[in-house]
Tab-separated table of C-alpha atoms in Angstrom:
chain	number	residue	atom	x	y	z
X	1409	MET	CA	67.703	114.637	264.129
X	1410	LYS	CA	65.290	111.838	263.183
X	1411	LYS	CA	65.786	112.652	259.504
X	1412	ASN	CA	69.577	112.455	259.841
X	1413	ALA	CA	69.314	109.210	261.790
X	1414	SER	CA	67.118	107.682	259.080
X	1415	LYS	CA	69.579	108.847	256.439
X	1416	TYR	CA	72.525	107.184	258.168
X	1417	VAL	CA	70.576	103.974	258.731
X	1418	LEU	CA	69.680	103.886	255.025
X	1419	HIS	CA	73.321	104.543	254.092
X	1420	PHE	CA	74.425	101.763	256.447
X	1421	ILE	CA	72.062	99.291	254.779
X	1422	LEU	CA	73.004	100.338	251.227
X	1423	VAL	CA	76.747	100.199	251.940
X	1424	CYS	CA	76.311	96.669	253.289
X	1425	ILE	CA	74.267	95.659	250.244
X	1426	GLY	CA	76.873	97.129	247.876
X	1427	ASN	CA	79.706	95.272	249.602
X	1428	ALA	CA	77.718	92.036	249.701
X	1429	ILE	CA	77.026	92.196	245.947
X	1430	MET	CA	80.667	92.843	245.164
X	1431	ALA	CA	81.909	90.107	247.523
X	1432	TRP	CA	79.461	87.648	245.961
X	1433	GLY	CA	80.774	88.536	242.500
X	1434	ILE	CA	84.335	87.779	243.600
X	1435	ASP	CA	83.514	84.464	245.279
X	1436	ALA	CA	81.036	83.219	242.670
X	1437	PHE	CA	82.767	84.256	239.456
X	1438	ILE	CA	86.432	85.103	240.079
X	1439	GLU	CA	88.084	83.031	242.806
X	1440	GLY	CA	89.258	79.678	241.503
X	1441	LYS	CA	88.129	80.464	237.928
X	1442	GLY	CA	91.525	81.585	236.606
X	1443	ILE	CA	90.179	85.025	235.704
X	1444	MET	CA	92.079	88.161	236.585
X	1445	THR	CA	90.421	91.011	238.424
X	1446	GLY	CA	91.407	94.409	239.685
X	1447	GLY	CA	91.076	96.204	242.995
X	1448	VAL	CA	92.107	94.875	246.360
X	1449	SER	CA	90.647	91.481	245.403
X	1450	GLY	CA	93.160	91.310	242.554
X	1451	ILE	CA	95.960	91.956	245.013
X	1452	GLY	CA	94.449	89.198	247.154
X	1453	LEU	CA	94.743	86.799	244.204
X	1454	ILE	CA	98.397	87.766	243.736
X	1455	VAL	CA	99.184	87.201	247.414
X	1456	GLN	CA	97.264	83.922	247.439
X	1457	HIS	CA	99.386	82.621	244.574
X	1458	PHE	CA	102.543	82.930	246.696
X	1459	VAL	CA	101.131	82.508	250.213
X	1460	PRO	CA	98.182	80.139	250.874
X	1461	ILE	CA	96.005	82.579	252.831
X	1462	PRO	CA	92.348	83.527	252.242
X	1463	ILE	CA	91.645	86.505	250.022
X	1464	SER	CA	89.465	87.940	252.791
X	1465	LEU	CA	92.500	88.298	255.087
X	1466	THR	CA	94.548	90.164	252.471
X	1467	VAL	CA	91.597	92.443	251.750
X	1468	PHE	CA	91.204	93.243	255.438
X	1469	VAL	CA	94.881	94.151	255.929
X	1470	ILE	CA	94.993	96.383	252.828
X	1471	ASN	CA	91.733	98.070	253.838
X	1472	VAL	CA	93.105	99.014	257.244
X	1473	VAL	CA	96.223	100.575	255.691
X	1474	ALA	CA	94.149	102.401	253.075
X	1475	LEU	CA	91.846	103.760	255.792
X	1476	ILE	CA	94.759	105.554	257.384
X	1477	PHE	CA	95.603	107.336	254.128
X	1478	GLY	CA	91.930	108.079	253.475
X	1479	PHE	CA	91.556	109.718	256.873
X	1480	PHE	CA	94.291	112.259	256.126
X	1481	PHE	CA	93.311	113.006	252.505
X	1482	LEU	CA	89.514	112.609	252.424
X	1483	GLY	CA	88.358	113.590	255.892
X	1484	ARG	CA	86.431	112.082	258.755
X	1485	SER	CA	82.974	111.931	257.117
X	1486	PHE	CA	84.343	109.894	254.198
X	1487	ILE	CA	86.050	107.480	256.553
X	1488	VAL	CA	82.817	106.730	258.448
X	1489	GLY	CA	81.256	105.033	255.417
X	1490	THR	CA	84.564	103.566	254.280
X	1491	LEU	CA	85.200	102.125	257.739
X	1492	LEU	CA	82.016	100.094	257.430
X	1493	SER	CA	83.019	98.853	253.972
X	1494	SER	CA	86.528	97.969	255.135
X	1495	PHE	CA	85.073	95.438	257.556
X	1496	ALA	CA	81.913	94.469	255.645
X	1497	TYR	CA	83.666	93.555	252.383
X	1498	PRO	CA	86.107	90.963	253.807
X	1499	PHE	CA	83.311	89.713	256.089
X	1500	PHE	CA	81.015	89.020	253.137
X	1501	ILE	CA	83.848	87.422	251.151
X	1502	ALA	CA	84.533	85.046	254.042
X	1503	ALA	CA	80.793	84.399	254.500
X	1504	PHE	CA	80.210	83.520	250.841
X	1505	GLU	CA	83.277	81.250	250.854
X	1506	ARG	CA	81.427	79.161	253.454
X	1507	THR	CA	78.198	78.928	251.422
X	1508	PRO	CA	78.982	76.836	248.317
X	1509	LYS	CA	75.368	76.824	247.100
X	1510	LEU	CA	75.515	80.580	246.533
X	1511	ILE	CA	78.802	80.667	244.656
X	1512	HIS	CA	79.044	77.441	242.645
X	1513	LEU	CA	76.758	78.650	239.857
X	1514	THR	CA	78.757	78.216	236.653
X	1515	ASN	CA	82.213	77.370	235.379
X	1516	ASP	CA	81.715	78.984	231.987
X	1517	PRO	CA	84.524	81.571	231.774
X	1518	MET	CA	82.567	84.075	229.689
X	1519	LEU	CA	79.556	83.972	231.996
X	1520	CYS	CA	81.870	84.343	234.981
X	1521	THR	CA	83.587	87.322	233.356
X	1522	ILE	CA	80.361	89.120	232.480
X	1523	PHE	CA	78.576	88.570	235.773
X	1524	ALA	CA	81.686	89.344	237.799
X	1525	GLY	CA	81.983	92.704	236.032
X	1526	ILE	CA	78.282	93.458	236.472
X	1527	SER	CA	78.103	92.514	240.151
X	1528	MET	CA	81.366	94.238	241.086
X	1529	GLY	CA	80.471	97.390	239.151
X	1530	PHE	CA	76.946	97.453	240.603
X	1531	GLY	CA	78.211	96.968	244.155
X	1532	LEU	CA	80.906	99.619	243.803
X	1533	GLY	CA	78.455	101.992	242.133
X	1534	ILE	CA	76.044	101.797	245.084
X	1535	VAL	CA	78.793	102.659	247.555
X	1536	PHE	CA	80.330	105.423	245.397
X	1537	ARG	CA	76.946	107.133	244.876
X	1538	LEU	CA	76.675	107.552	248.630
X	1539	GLY	CA	80.070	109.299	248.675
X	1540	TYR	CA	81.836	106.408	250.375
X	1541	SER	CA	84.273	103.735	249.302
X	1542	THR	CA	84.771	100.015	249.728
X	1543	GLY	CA	88.232	100.874	250.997
X	1544	GLY	CA	91.455	99.332	249.781
X	1545	MET	CA	92.474	100.249	246.244
X	1546	ASP	CA	89.334	102.378	245.747
X	1547	ILE	CA	90.795	105.096	247.966
X	1548	PRO	CA	93.785	106.170	245.793
X	1549	PRO	CA	91.559	106.819	242.707
X	1550	ILE	CA	89.067	108.769	244.846
X	1551	ILE	CA	91.864	110.942	246.258
X	1552	ILE	CA	93.175	111.664	242.742
X	1553	ASN	CA	89.616	112.314	241.493
X	1554	LYS	CA	89.021	114.939	244.185
X	1555	LYS	CA	92.364	116.617	243.508
X	1556	THR	CA	92.299	116.588	239.692
X	1557	GLY	CA	88.672	116.071	238.581
X	1558	ILE	CA	89.625	113.124	236.353
X	1559	GLU	CA	86.723	110.676	235.923
X	1560	LEU	CA	86.575	108.178	238.763
X	1561	GLY	CA	85.873	105.255	236.442
X	1562	THR	CA	88.958	106.072	234.379
X	1563	LEU	CA	91.195	106.233	237.454
X	1564	ILE	CA	89.869	102.934	238.762
X	1565	ASN	CA	90.492	101.434	235.328
X	1566	ILE	CA	94.141	102.566	235.384
X	1567	THR	CA	94.636	101.187	238.910
X	1568	ASP	CA	93.032	97.897	237.930
X	1569	ILE	CA	95.259	97.577	234.862
X	1570	LEU	CA	98.362	97.883	237.057
X	1571	ILE	CA	96.986	95.181	239.349
X	1572	LEU	CA	96.166	93.008	236.348
X	1573	ILE	CA	99.752	93.313	235.172
X	1574	GLY	CA	100.831	91.852	238.527
X	1575	GLN	CA	98.731	88.758	237.795
X	1576	LEU	CA	100.139	88.156	234.316
X	1577	PRO	CA	102.949	85.717	235.295
X	1578	PHE	CA	100.547	83.098	236.699
X	1579	THR	CA	97.456	83.635	234.544
X	1580	SER	CA	96.650	81.861	231.271
X	1581	PRO	CA	96.251	83.923	228.073
X	1582	GLU	CA	92.493	83.285	228.198
X	1583	GLY	CA	92.348	84.405	231.819
X	1584	ILE	CA	94.124	87.631	230.862
X	1585	LEU	CA	91.659	88.397	228.069
X	1586	TYR	CA	88.691	87.587	230.280
X	1587	GLY	CA	90.185	89.777	233.005
X	1588	ILE	CA	90.379	92.756	230.660
X	1589	ILE	CA	86.719	92.273	229.696
X	1590	ASN	CA	85.802	92.031	233.371
X	1591	VAL	CA	87.505	95.341	234.216
X	1592	VAL	CA	85.929	97.139	231.252
X	1593	ILE	CA	82.424	95.918	232.171
X	1594	CYS	CA	82.965	96.883	235.806
X	1595	THR	CA	84.127	100.382	234.815
X	1596	LEU	CA	81.151	100.932	232.504
X	1597	ILE	CA	78.693	99.836	235.190
X	1598	ILE	CA	80.311	102.181	237.739
X	1599	ASP	CA	80.033	105.139	235.368
X	1600	ARG	CA	76.373	104.371	234.636
X	1601	MET	CA	75.589	103.943	238.316
X	1602	MET	CA	77.187	107.311	239.123
X	1603	LEU	CA	74.896	109.010	236.577
X	1604	LEU	CA	71.787	106.970	237.354
X	1605	GLY	CA	68.794	109.237	237.968
X	1606	ASN	CA	70.754	112.414	237.123
X	1607	SER	CA	70.091	112.490	233.398
X	1608	ASN	CA	68.068	115.460	232.110
X	1609	ILE	CA	67.562	117.148	228.756
X	1610	GLN	CA	68.817	120.587	227.810
X	1611	VAL	CA	66.763	122.228	225.053
X	1612	ILE	CA	67.586	125.351	223.070
X	1613	VAL	CA	64.665	126.838	221.142
X	1614	ILE	CA	65.073	129.432	218.395
X	1615	SER	CA	61.768	131.088	217.521
X	1616	LYS	CA	60.335	134.527	216.777
X	1617	LYS	CA	57.685	133.737	219.383
X	1618	TYR	CA	60.224	133.290	222.181
X	1619	GLU	CA	58.182	135.406	224.629
X	1620	GLU	CA	55.124	133.172	224.209
X	1621	ILE	CA	57.255	130.071	224.608
X	1622	GLY	CA	58.853	131.538	227.729
X	1623	ALA	CA	55.420	132.243	229.246
X	1624	MET	CA	54.357	128.674	228.428
X	1625	ILE	CA	57.427	127.274	230.201
X	1626	TYR	CA	56.576	129.174	233.377
X	1627	GLN	CA	52.847	128.486	233.324
X	1628	THR	CA	52.675	124.931	231.961
X	1629	ILE	CA	56.032	123.201	232.405
X	1630	ASP	CA	56.926	125.035	235.639
X	1631	ARG	CA	60.601	125.421	234.816
X	1632	GLY	CA	62.965	128.337	234.777
X	1633	PHE	CA	64.722	129.264	231.533
X	1634	THR	CA	67.371	131.599	230.167
X	1635	TYR	CA	67.234	133.978	227.196
X	1636	LEU	CA	70.302	133.775	224.976
X	1637	ASN	CA	71.235	136.673	222.695
X	1638	ILE	CA	71.860	135.263	219.218
X	1639	THR	CA	72.358	136.398	215.645
X	1640	THR	CA	70.860	134.231	212.919
X	1641	GLY	CA	73.299	133.055	210.275
X	1642	TYR	CA	71.360	133.717	207.081
X	1643	LEU	CA	69.434	136.936	207.719
X	1644	ARG	CA	71.781	138.270	210.428
X	1645	ASP	CA	68.785	139.071	212.642
X	1646	ASP	CA	69.517	139.858	216.282
X	1647	THR	CA	67.018	137.887	218.351
X	1648	LYS	CA	66.793	135.637	221.390
X	1649	ALA	CA	66.829	131.898	221.944
X	1650	ILE	CA	65.502	130.045	224.970
X	1651	MET	CA	67.578	127.539	226.939
X	1652	VAL	CA	65.781	125.294	229.421
X	1653	VAL	CA	66.642	122.071	231.265
X	1654	LEU	CA	63.852	119.510	231.579
X	1655	SER	CA	63.352	116.070	232.995
X	1656	LYS	CA	62.873	113.392	230.350
X	1657	ARG	CA	59.216	113.068	231.335
X	1658	GLN	CA	58.639	116.751	230.587
X	1659	TYR	CA	60.340	116.751	227.206
X	1660	ILE	CA	57.493	115.311	225.098
X	1661	SER	CA	54.828	117.666	226.470
X	1662	PHE	CA	57.245	120.602	226.160
X	1663	ASN	CA	58.015	119.815	222.532
X	1664	GLU	CA	54.314	119.480	221.691
X	1665	ALA	CA	53.560	122.811	223.379
X	1666	VAL	CA	56.356	124.553	221.433
X	1667	MET	CA	55.054	123.184	218.126
X	1668	LYS	CA	51.561	124.504	218.910
X	1669	ILE	CA	52.965	127.985	219.509
X	1670	ASP	CA	55.376	127.971	216.576
X	1671	PRO	CA	55.423	125.010	214.147
X	1672	TYR	CA	58.589	126.479	212.579
X	1673	ALA	CA	60.543	126.700	215.834
X	1674	PHE	CA	64.084	125.298	215.649
X	1675	THR	CA	64.999	123.155	218.667
X	1676	VAL	CA	68.227	121.439	219.705
X	1677	SER	CA	68.174	118.848	222.502
X	1678	ASN	CA	70.928	116.964	224.289
X	1679	ASP	CA	71.411	114.953	227.483
X	1680	VAL	CA	72.965	116.685	230.480
X	1681	HIS	CA	73.988	115.378	233.888
X	1682	ALA	CA	74.459	116.694	237.423
X	1683	VAL	CA	72.005	119.598	237.148
X	1684	ASN	CA	71.906	121.702	240.329
X	1685	GLY	CA	69.376	124.346	241.312
X	1686	ARG	CA	65.684	124.926	241.997
X	1687	GLY	CA	63.496	122.197	240.626
X	1688	PHE	CA	66.371	119.703	240.596
X	1689	THR	CA	68.423	119.772	243.803
X	1690	LEU	CA	66.719	122.637	245.665
X	1691	PRO	CA	63.130	122.927	246.934
X	1692	ASP	CA	60.592	124.576	244.606
X	1693	GLN	CA	60.238	127.855	246.459
X	1694	ILE	CA	60.684	131.496	245.582
X	1695	LEU	CA	63.458	133.182	247.503
């Protein structure tokens, strides 16, 4: 129980931090700068152009409506974290609007575009990694992602483009171009945040001394591996290759150990993500 309580407290703090970073990015680099942006904040800019109301109010109303849809499509556990974001995000926007020293940093449009994309992507990435949402226009892409498996960053990009189109009539050509850059940067940061800490290396080793290499993996590297049945292309020899997934820290020592066993070993390495199993997402214990 204490462990679960600590987990939820940590999630609460991180969700607040993520929303605060994103809200700061909107207030400091987007609002009043003539730069387009996506998400519910972009809708807030559209509404503000026609009706003189704070962006924070529009964000709050849209978040409440989106919460209702999220409850039916994503479940109760998702809504718990999203509920916090739905109130925290407009709260932080309103709070930063009242603290000019924190948001009047620069009027350079390129700097505003870059740092808006970074801060918004970083804030969203923190919340998404926890399995939650900031609410509003984040919820439709998450629903589609769960139903279809399409990359979340891509779906958010498509949604943002539609919102950007709604801002075209009252945005300068420069603001449009900066807005596109902002959305692209935000999307890239979200994708990197989602993969942060999950990157590992998959190595395939082809060697006549595969049994010795396999023993070394167990005894020295402490990783499981898989034998692959292969046929060499030139000599048509039926033999085995070894496939193993390593952390990046283990790769150098592994490669050195393989070369000591067989200097002529042929190895192929590539980055992999979202590895599940013992040694990665499960405890190191023998079942």
